Every structure is written in structure tokens, then in C-alpha cells.
PDB file of C-alpha atoms in Angstrom:
ATOM      1  CA  MET A   1     130.612 -11.302 -23.274  1.00 54.00           C
ATOM      2  CA  CYS A   2     127.458 -12.507 -24.676  1.00 63.00           C
ATOM      3  CA  VAL A   3     124.200 -12.898 -22.720  1.00 61.00           C
ATOM      4  CA  PRO A   4     122.260 -16.012 -23.608  1.00 62.00           C
ATOM      5  CA  PRO A   5     118.651 -15.387 -24.656  1.00 61.00           C
ATOM      6  CA  ILE A   6     115.958 -16.074 -22.035  1.00 62.00           C
ATOM      7  CA  GLU A   7     113.699 -18.908 -22.876  1.00 60.00           C
ATOM      8  CA  GLU A   8     110.052 -18.156 -22.370  1.00 59.00           C
ATOM      9  CA  ASP A   9     107.870 -20.606 -20.539  1.00 56.00           C
ATOM     10  CA  LYS A  10     104.770 -21.349 -22.539  1.00 57.00           C
ATOM     11  CA  ASN A  11     102.788 -22.234 -19.412  1.00 56.00           C
ATOM     12  CA  LYS A  12     103.651 -18.919 -17.774  1.00 56.00           C
ATOM     13  CA  THR A  13     100.687 -16.636 -17.175  1.00 54.00           C
ATOM     14  CA  PRO A  14     101.031 -13.394 -19.060  1.00 53.00           C
ATOM     15  CA  VAL A  15     100.428 -10.077 -17.358  1.00 54.00           C
ATOM     16  CA  GLY A  16      97.012  -8.578 -18.129  1.00 53.00           C
ATOM     17  CA  ASP A  17      93.655  -9.985 -19.068  1.00 52.00           C
ATOM     18  CA  GLU A  18      94.691 -11.996 -22.130  1.00 52.00           C
ATOM     19  CA  TYR A  19      95.722 -15.617 -21.727  1.00 49.00           C
ATOM     20  CA  GLU A  20      97.518 -17.855 -24.067  1.00 53.00           C
ATOM     21  CA  ALA A  21      95.674 -20.950 -25.097  1.00 53.00           C
ATOM     22  CA  ASP A  22      97.946 -23.261 -23.096  1.00 55.00           C
ATOM     23  CA  ALA A  23      98.306 -21.019 -20.080  1.00 58.00           C
ATOM     24  CA  GLU A  24      96.464 -21.682 -16.867  1.00 60.00           C
ATOM     25  CA  PRO A  25      94.328 -18.894 -15.437  1.00 57.00           C
ATOM     26  CA  PRO A  26      95.976 -16.864 -12.703  1.00 58.00           C
ATOM     27  CA  VAL A  27      95.643 -18.114  -9.165  1.00 57.00           C
ATOM     28  CA  HIS A  28      93.256 -15.363  -8.028  1.00 58.00           C
ATOM     29  CA  ASP A  29      90.839 -16.236 -10.864  1.00 55.00           C
ATOM     30  CA  LYS A  30      91.278 -19.967 -10.437  1.00 54.00           C
ATOM     31  CA  TYR A  31      90.027 -20.004  -6.837  1.00 58.00           C
ATOM     32  CA  LYS A  32      87.549 -17.171  -7.056  1.00 61.00           C
ATOM     33  CA  VAL A  33      84.071 -18.021  -5.832  1.00 60.00           C
ATOM     34  CA  ASP A  34      81.218 -16.752  -7.929  1.00 58.00           C
ATOM     35  CA  ASP A  35      79.022 -15.002  -5.372  1.00 57.00           C
ATOM     36  CA  SER A  36      77.314 -12.652  -7.774  1.00 57.00           C
ATOM     37  CA  HIS A  37      73.994 -14.362  -7.089  1.00 55.00           C
ATOM     38  CA  GLU A  38      74.322 -13.426  -3.391  1.00 53.00           C
ATOM     39  CA  THR A  39      75.273  -9.805  -3.838  1.00 52.00           C
ATOM     40  CA  LYS A  40      72.726  -8.918  -6.483  1.00 56.00           C
ATOM     41  CA  ALA A  41      69.162  -8.793  -5.248  1.00 61.00           C
ATOM     42  CA  LYS A  42      66.907 -10.628  -7.597  1.00 70.00           C
ATOM     43  CA  VAL A  43      63.606  -8.786  -7.654  1.00 73.00           C
ATOM     44  CA  SER A  44      60.866 -10.030  -9.863  1.00 84.00           C
ATOM     45  CA  HIS A  45      58.777  -7.781 -12.026  1.00 87.00           C
ATOM     46  CA  ASP A  46      55.739  -8.483  -9.824  1.00 87.00           C
ATOM     47  CA  ASP A  47      57.658  -7.399  -6.710  1.00 88.00           C
ATOM     48  CA  VAL A  48      58.589  -4.114  -8.353  1.00 89.00           C
ATOM     49  CA  ILE A  49      54.984  -3.480  -9.402  1.00 92.00           C
ATOM     50  CA  TYR A  50      53.766  -4.357  -5.886  1.00 92.00           C
ATOM     51  CA  ARG A  51      56.255  -1.958  -4.295  1.00 91.00           C
ATOM     52  CA  ILE A  52      55.312   0.831  -6.701  1.00 93.00           C
ATOM     53  CA  GLU A  53      51.613   0.255  -5.953  1.00 93.00           C
ATOM     54  CA  ARG A  54      52.323   0.421  -2.209  1.00 94.00           C
ATOM     55  CA  ILE A  55      54.157   3.724  -2.695  1.00 94.00           C
ATOM     56  CA  ASP A  56      51.267   5.012  -4.824  1.00 94.00           C
ATOM     57  CA  HIS A  57      48.774   4.016  -2.121  1.00 94.00           C
ATOM     58  CA  SER A  58      50.929   5.691   0.528  1.00 95.00           C
ATOM     59  CA  ILE A  59      51.019   8.892  -1.511  1.00 96.00           C
ATOM     60  CA  ILE A  60      47.265   8.741  -2.050  1.00 95.00           C
ATOM     61  CA  ASP A  61      46.710   8.171   1.685  1.00 95.00           C
ATOM     62  CA  MET A  62      48.945  11.134   2.530  1.00 96.00           C
ATOM     63  CA  LYS A  63      47.053  13.330   0.046  1.00 96.00           C
ATOM     64  CA  GLU A  64      43.724  12.276   1.545  1.00 96.00           C
ATOM     65  CA  MET A  65      45.006  12.937   5.063  1.00 97.00           C
ATOM     66  CA  MET A  66      46.313  16.346   4.001  1.00 97.00           C
ATOM     67  CA  ASN A  67      42.994  17.226   2.331  1.00 97.00           C
ATOM     68  CA  THR A  68      41.129  16.132   5.463  1.00 97.00           C
ATOM     69  CA  MET A  69      43.368  18.277   7.638  1.00 97.00           C
ATOM     70  CA  LEU A  70      42.917  21.266   5.311  1.00 97.00           C
ATOM     71  CA  SER A  71      39.134  20.912   5.292  1.00 97.00           C
ATOM     72  CA  GLU A  72      39.079  20.554   9.089  1.00 97.00           C
ATOM     73  CA  ALA A  73      41.196  23.696   9.397  1.00 97.00           C
ATOM     74  CA  ALA A  74      38.867  25.547   7.007  1.00 97.00           C
ATOM     75  CA  ALA A  75      35.821  24.420   9.003  1.00 96.00           C
ATOM     76  CA  GLU A  76      37.507  25.543  12.229  1.00 97.00           C
ATOM     77  CA  ARG A  77      38.297  28.963  10.727  1.00 97.00           C
ATOM     78  CA  LYS A  78      34.676  29.246   9.595  1.00 97.00           C
ATOM     79  CA  GLU A  79      33.471  28.400  13.112  1.00 97.00           C
ATOM     80  CA  GLN A  80      35.853  30.975  14.591  1.00 97.00           C
ATOM     81  CA  ARG A  81      34.576  33.657  12.194  1.00 97.00           C
ATOM     82  CA  GLN A  82      30.987  32.784  13.101  1.00 97.00           C
ATOM     83  CA  PHE A  83      31.829  32.901  16.818  1.00 97.00           C
ATOM     84  CA  ARG A  84      33.514  36.304  16.472  1.00 97.00           C
ATOM     85  CA  LYS A  85      30.524  37.584  14.503  1.00 97.00           C
ATOM     86  CA  GLU A  86      28.164  36.397  17.237  1.00 97.00           C
ATOM     87  CA  GLN A  87      30.393  38.024  19.862  1.00 97.00           C
ATOM     88  CA  ARG A  88      30.310  41.341  17.991  1.00 97.00           C
ATOM     89  CA  GLU A  89      26.522  41.140  17.683  1.00 97.00           C
ATOM     90  CA  PHE A  90      26.196  40.298  21.376  1.00 97.00           C
ATOM     91  CA  ARG A  91      28.439  43.218  22.398  1.00 97.00           C
ATOM     92  CA  GLN A  92      26.454  45.523  20.120  1.00 96.00           C
ATOM     93  CA  GLU A  93      23.196  44.342  21.710  1.00 96.00           C
ATOM     94  CA  GLN A  94      24.761  44.792  25.149  1.00 96.00           C
ATOM     95  CA  ARG A  95      25.822  48.352  24.328  1.00 96.00           C
ATOM     96  CA  GLN A  96      22.395  49.113  22.917  1.00 96.00           C
ATOM     97  CA  PHE A  97      20.691  47.668  25.997  1.00 96.00           C
ATOM     98  CA  THR A  98      23.011  49.599  28.342  1.00 95.00           C
ATOM     99  CA  LYS A  99      22.340  52.779  26.383  1.00 94.00           C
ATOM    100  CA  SER A 100      18.563  52.196  26.522  1.00 93.00           C
ATOM    101  CA  VAL A 101      18.619  51.495  30.263  1.00 92.00           C
ATOM    102  CA  THR A 102      20.811  54.532  30.887  1.00 92.00           C
ATOM    103  CA  GLU A 103      18.476  56.736  28.834  1.00 90.00           C
ATOM    104  CA  PHE A 104      15.457  55.345  30.654  1.00 88.00           C
ATOM    105  CA  ILE A 105      17.021  55.896  34.069  1.00 88.00           C
ATOM    106  CA  ASN A 106      18.118  59.391  33.125  1.00 86.00           C
ATOM    107  CA  SER A 107      14.716  60.317  31.760  1.00 84.00           C
ATOM    108  CA  TYR A 108      12.884  58.821  34.734  1.00 76.00           C
ATOM    109  CA  THR A 109      15.249  60.419  37.238  1.00 72.00           C
ATOM    110  CA  ASP A 110      15.148  63.813  35.596  1.00 66.00           C
ATOM    111  CA  ASN A 111      11.370  63.843  35.362  1.00 60.00           C
ATOM    112  CA  SER A 112      10.746  62.515  38.847  1.00 57.00           C
ATOM    113  CA  PHE A 113      13.166  64.908  40.509  1.00 54.00           C
ATOM    114  CA  ASN A 114      12.004  67.837  38.509  1.00 54.00           C
ATOM    115  CA  ARG A 115       8.368  67.152  39.258  1.00 52.00           C
ATOM    116  CA  SER A 116       8.635  66.064  42.873  1.00 51.00           C
ATOM    117  CA  TYR A 117      11.308  68.279  44.286  1.00 50.00           C
ATOM    118  CA  SER A 118      11.258  71.313  42.102  1.00 51.00           C
ATOM    119  CA  ASP A 119      10.870  73.681  45.057  1.00 50.00           C
ATOM    120  CA  THR A 120      13.612  72.281  47.258  1.00 51.00           C
ATOM    121  CA  PRO A 121      17.221  73.390  46.855  1.00 52.00           C
ATOM    122  CA  MET A 122      18.470  69.765  46.911  1.00 53.00           C
ATOM    123  CA  SER A 123      16.481  68.796  43.849  1.00 51.00           C
ATOM    124  CA  ASN A 124      18.882  70.539  41.550  1.00 53.00           C
ATOM    125  CA  SER A 125      21.912  68.774  43.022  1.00 55.00           C
ATOM    126  CA  TYR A 126      20.323  65.343  42.745  1.00 56.00           C
ATOM    127  CA  GLY A 127      19.114  66.118  39.270  1.00 54.00           C
ATOM    128  CA  GLU A 128      22.609  67.161  38.265  1.00 55.00           C
ATOM    129  CA  LEU A 129      24.065  63.901  39.568  1.00 54.00           C
ATOM    130  CA  PHE A 130      21.919  61.746  37.314  1.00 55.00           C
ATOM    131  CA  LYS A 131      22.309  63.734  34.123  1.00 51.00           C
TER     132      LYS A 131
END
């Protein structure tokens, strides 16, 4: 038995991307809508430059804000150091004053008791209390 040869249709669309000259494009290409203009954002050169400048200004503003915050923190630390220094000086003056007053009271008490009550037996006990 002999199989007759298959006649090829010249209008038949071949498989793949190549088309014969007489062939019609495949159905999916024939009815395809060109929406590439909708999906691709068209941004002009000026828009890109504007956006870059806005980003640059934002970065500059953030740097300025950060520098301001750092200088404020440094000023606050300086104020805190000055305050602690003044506190130390004040406590030192307080200790010195307390020491002076204590010495004065002790010297006055010792001298007054020793001079006034030197003959009485109680003078020694009071004198010992204030030493």
C-alpha cells in the first residue's frame, strides 16, 4: 500500500517566529493590542533631573538636621559638664565652710569652757563633748 503525499497549504501559518511571505500572521498576533505606551512610564529628562535634585535636597536637609542635632547634643554635654563642675565647687565650698564653722565652734567652746569653768568638775565633761 502506498500513502499519498500530503499537500502543504501555502497559506498555513508555520510554527515559530518566521512567516512565509503569503502566510497570514497567527491569530494571537493579529488581534494583539499594542499597549506598550501604557505600561512603560515615559519620564522626560527634566523630570529625572527634578527628582534627583529633590533627593539631593532631601539628603542635604537630613545632613543639616543631623549636624544641628549633634551640635545641640554637644552643647548640652558642655552645659552638663559645667553644671557638674559648679556642683563640685559648691560642695567643696560647703565642706570648707562647715570645717571652718566647726573649727570656730570647737575653738570658742574649748577656750570658753577652759577659762570659765576650769575649777568645776563639770567643765571637763562639757569640754570633752565639744572636742
